[in-house]
GROMACS .gro file of N, CA and C in nm:
model
  189
    1MET      N    1   0.203  -0.140   0.738
    1MET     CA    2   0.281  -0.067   0.658
    1MET      C    3   0.428  -0.079   0.703
    2LYS      N    4   0.458  -0.105   0.813
    2LYS     CA    5   0.583  -0.106   0.860
    2LYS      C    6   0.669  -0.252   0.805
    3GLU      N    7   0.559  -0.371   0.808
    3GLU     CA    8   0.627  -0.483   0.753
    3GLU      C    9   0.653  -0.456   0.606
    4LEU      N   10   0.570  -0.394   0.551
    4LEU     CA   11   0.596  -0.373   0.385
    4LEU      C   12   0.741  -0.292   0.383
    5GLU      N   13   0.779  -0.210   0.453
    5GLU     CA   14   0.888  -0.107   0.454
    5GLU      C   15   1.001  -0.206   0.486
    6ASN      N   16   0.980  -0.298   0.586
    6ASN     CA   17   1.085  -0.390   0.606
    6ASN      C   18   1.129  -0.494   0.495
    7ILE      N   19   1.008  -0.541   0.422
    7ILE     CA   20   1.038  -0.624   0.304
    7ILE      C   21   1.132  -0.547   0.199
    8VAL      N   22   1.068  -0.403   0.166
    8VAL     CA   23   1.157  -0.337   0.078
    8VAL      C   24   1.297  -0.341   0.120
    9ALA      N   25   1.326  -0.294   0.231
    9ALA     CA   26   1.451  -0.261   0.281
    9ALA      C   27   1.545  -0.395   0.258
   10GLU      N   28   1.483  -0.516   0.314
   10GLU     CA   29   1.565  -0.636   0.287
   10GLU      C   30   1.581  -0.683   0.150
   11LEU      N   31   1.484  -0.648   0.055
   11LEU     CA   32   1.515  -0.675  -0.076
   11LEU      C   33   1.619  -0.578  -0.147
   12GLU      N   34   1.613  -0.445  -0.103
   12GLU     CA   35   1.714  -0.357  -0.152
   12GLU      C   36   1.847  -0.386  -0.112
   13SER      N   37   1.871  -0.471   0.011
   13SER     CA   38   1.994  -0.479   0.082
   13SER      C   39   2.088  -0.554  -0.037
   14GLY      N   40   2.043  -0.653  -0.122
   14GLY     CA   41   2.083  -0.713  -0.215
   14GLY      C   42   2.174  -0.842  -0.163
   15ASN      N   43   2.143  -0.879  -0.031
   15ASN     CA   44   2.189  -0.982   0.021
   15ASN      C   45   2.094  -1.114   0.059
   16VAL      N   46   1.983  -1.118  -0.034
   16VAL     CA   47   1.882  -1.190  -0.014
   16VAL      C   48   1.901  -1.315  -0.106
   17PRO      N   49   1.890  -1.433  -0.080
   17PRO     CA   50   1.892  -1.552  -0.186
   17PRO      C   51   1.768  -1.516  -0.270
   18LEU      N   52   1.759  -1.601  -0.378
   18LEU     CA   53   1.682  -1.578  -0.478
   18LEU      C   54   1.538  -1.649  -0.425
   19GLU      N   55   1.532  -1.767  -0.361
   19GLU     CA   56   1.418  -1.809  -0.310
   19GLU      C   57   1.331  -1.699  -0.216
   20ARG      N   58   1.434  -1.669  -0.112
   20ARG     CA   59   1.368  -1.580  -0.017
   20ARG      C   60   1.325  -1.445  -0.086
   21SER      N   61   1.376  -1.400  -0.179
   21SER     CA   62   1.355  -1.275  -0.260
   21SER      C   63   1.211  -1.299  -0.325
   22VAL      N   64   1.188  -1.419  -0.383
   22VAL     CA   65   1.052  -1.440  -0.443
   22VAL      C   66   0.953  -1.438  -0.320
   23GLU      N   67   0.968  -1.496  -0.198
   23GLU     CA   68   0.899  -1.512  -0.091
   23GLU      C   69   0.860  -1.373  -0.046
   24LEU      N   70   0.962  -1.281  -0.041
   24LEU     CA   71   0.930  -1.134   0.007
   24LEU      C   72   0.857  -1.058  -0.087
   25PHE      N   73   0.860  -1.090  -0.215
   25PHE     CA   74   0.800  -1.022  -0.316
   25PHE      C   75   0.659  -1.056  -0.344
   26ASN      N   76   0.633  -1.191  -0.309
   26ASN     CA   77   0.471  -1.206  -0.300
   26ASN      C   78   0.426  -1.180  -0.177
   27LYS      N   79   0.481  -1.176  -0.064
   27LYS     CA   80   0.423  -1.138   0.053
   27LYS      C   81   0.407  -0.981   0.035
   28GLY      N   82   0.498  -0.889  -0.018
   28GLY     CA   83   0.493  -0.748  -0.046
   28GLY      C   84   0.379  -0.736  -0.137
   29LYS      N   85   0.332  -0.799  -0.239
   29LYS     CA   86   0.242  -0.791  -0.323
   29LYS      C   87   0.113  -0.793  -0.243
   30GLU      N   88   0.084  -0.895  -0.154
   30GLU     CA   89  -0.019  -0.913  -0.073
   30GLU      C   90  -0.051  -0.799   0.026
   31LEU      N   91   0.056  -0.746   0.083
   31LEU     CA   92   0.060  -0.640   0.176
   31LEU      C   93   0.012  -0.504   0.107
   32HIS      N   94   0.078  -0.483  -0.016
   32HIS     CA   95   0.029  -0.359  -0.101
   32HIS      C   96  -0.116  -0.363  -0.132
   33LYS      N   97  -0.174  -0.490  -0.191
   33LYS     CA   98  -0.294  -0.514  -0.222
   33LYS      C   99  -0.403  -0.477  -0.087
   34TYR      N  100  -0.377  -0.514   0.028
   34TYR     CA  101  -0.415  -0.511   0.148
   34TYR      C  102  -0.425  -0.351   0.162
   35CYS      N  103  -0.304  -0.290   0.182
   35CYS     CA  104  -0.298  -0.132   0.196
   35CYS      C  105  -0.369  -0.043   0.104
   36ASP      N  106  -0.368  -0.089  -0.015
   36ASP     CA  107  -0.460  -0.032  -0.129
   36ASP      C  108  -0.621  -0.041  -0.092
   37LYS      N  109  -0.665  -0.141  -0.056
   37LYS     CA  110  -0.790  -0.173  -0.017
   37LYS      C  111  -0.825  -0.095   0.109
   38VAL      N  112  -0.750  -0.081   0.217
   38VAL     CA  113  -0.783   0.002   0.317
   38VAL      C  114  -0.780   0.140   0.297
   39ILE      N  115  -0.703   0.187   0.204
   39ILE     CA  116  -0.680   0.326   0.152
   39ILE      C  117  -0.823   0.349   0.092
   40LYS      N  118  -0.856   0.277  -0.015
   40LYS     CA  119  -0.975   0.282  -0.088
   40LYS      C  120  -1.098   0.316   0.003
   41GLU      N  121  -1.136   0.217   0.105
   41GLU     CA  122  -1.216   0.229   0.201
   41GLU      C  123  -1.230   0.336   0.282
   42ILE      N  124  -1.116   0.389   0.324
   42ILE     CA  125  -1.105   0.509   0.379
   42ILE      C  126  -1.162   0.631   0.302
   43SER      N  127  -1.116   0.643   0.192
   43SER     CA  128  -1.112   0.739   0.094
   43SER      C  129  -1.293   0.739   0.071
   44LEU      N  130  -1.369   0.640   0.061
   44LEU     CA  131  -1.491   0.650   0.029
   44LEU      C  132  -1.578   0.670   0.171
   45HIS      N  133  -1.527   0.635   0.281
   45HIS     CA  134  -1.567   0.689   0.400
   45HIS      C  135  -1.559   0.844   0.424
   46ILE      N  136  -1.452   0.903   0.386
   46ILE     CA  137  -1.424   1.034   0.400
   46ILE      C  138  -1.539   1.109   0.280
   47GLU      N  139  -1.529   1.055   0.158
   47GLU     CA  140  -1.609   1.107   0.066
   47GLU      C  141  -1.770   1.105   0.109
   48SER      N  142  -1.815   0.998   0.191
   48SER     CA  143  -1.958   1.013   0.237
   48SER      C  144  -1.981   1.084   0.347
   49VAL      N  145  -1.883   1.120   0.425
   49VAL     CA  146  -1.875   1.206   0.533
   49VAL      C  147  -1.888   1.351   0.475
   50ASP      N  148  -1.813   1.381   0.378
   50ASP     CA  149  -1.813   1.525   0.334
   50ASP      C  150  -1.787   1.528   0.191
   51PRO      N  151  -1.898   1.498   0.107
   51PRO     CA  152  -1.877   1.469  -0.053
   51PRO      C  153  -1.856   1.605  -0.133
   52ASP      N  154  -1.865   1.716  -0.051
   52ASP     CA  155  -1.821   1.848  -0.134
   52ASP      C  156  -1.701   1.900  -0.103
   53ASP      N  157  -1.625   1.806  -0.036
   53ASP     CA  158  -1.478   1.857   0.000
   53ASP      C  159  -1.386   1.811  -0.144
   54LYS      N  160  -1.383   1.896  -0.249
   54LYS     CA  161  -1.319   1.859  -0.349
   54LYS      C  162  -1.168   1.862  -0.355
   55GLU      N  163  -1.102   1.934  -0.251
   55GLU     CA  164  -0.967   1.922  -0.246
   55GLU      C  165  -0.926   1.788  -0.174
   56LEU      N  166  -0.990   1.759  -0.080
   56LEU     CA  167  -0.975   1.633  -0.014
   56LEU      C  168  -0.989   1.513  -0.096
   57SER      N  169  -1.105   1.509  -0.200
   57SER     CA  170  -1.133   1.410  -0.264
   57SER      C  171  -1.016   1.396  -0.378
   58ALA      N  172  -0.964   1.505  -0.426
   58ALA     CA  173  -0.864   1.512  -0.515
   58ALA      C  174  -0.727   1.455  -0.464
   59LYS      N  175  -0.705   1.429  -0.321
   59LYS     CA  176  -0.585   1.391  -0.280
   59LYS      C  177  -0.596   1.248  -0.280
   60PHE      N  178  -0.722   1.192  -0.295
   60PHE     CA  179  -0.733   1.038  -0.268
   60PHE      C  180  -0.796   0.977  -0.383
   61SER      N  181  -0.764   1.061  -0.497
   61SER     CA  182  -0.828   1.017  -0.625
   61SER      C  183  -0.728   0.899  -0.690
   62ASP      N  184  -0.776   0.823  -0.794
   62ASP     CA  185  -0.687   0.727  -0.835
   62ASP      C  186  -0.580   0.782  -0.948
   63ASP      N  187  -0.588   0.890  -0.975
   63ASP     CA  188  -0.526   0.942  -1.102
   63ASP      C  189  -0.358   0.967  -1.057
   0.00000   0.00000   0.00000
């Protein structure tokens, strides 16, 4: 997560050459995909531990 935050900060600085920006953007997309996968796996695990916890399930829904 920290690496993704660093990428965003570097891109937002506005002092990044185009080629580096493309590299950072692609790396950021990969990290986002990985983080999304981890969050979904954790959400499924939580639901399997306590499937009746509607409040917790709502926090992790895709909506």
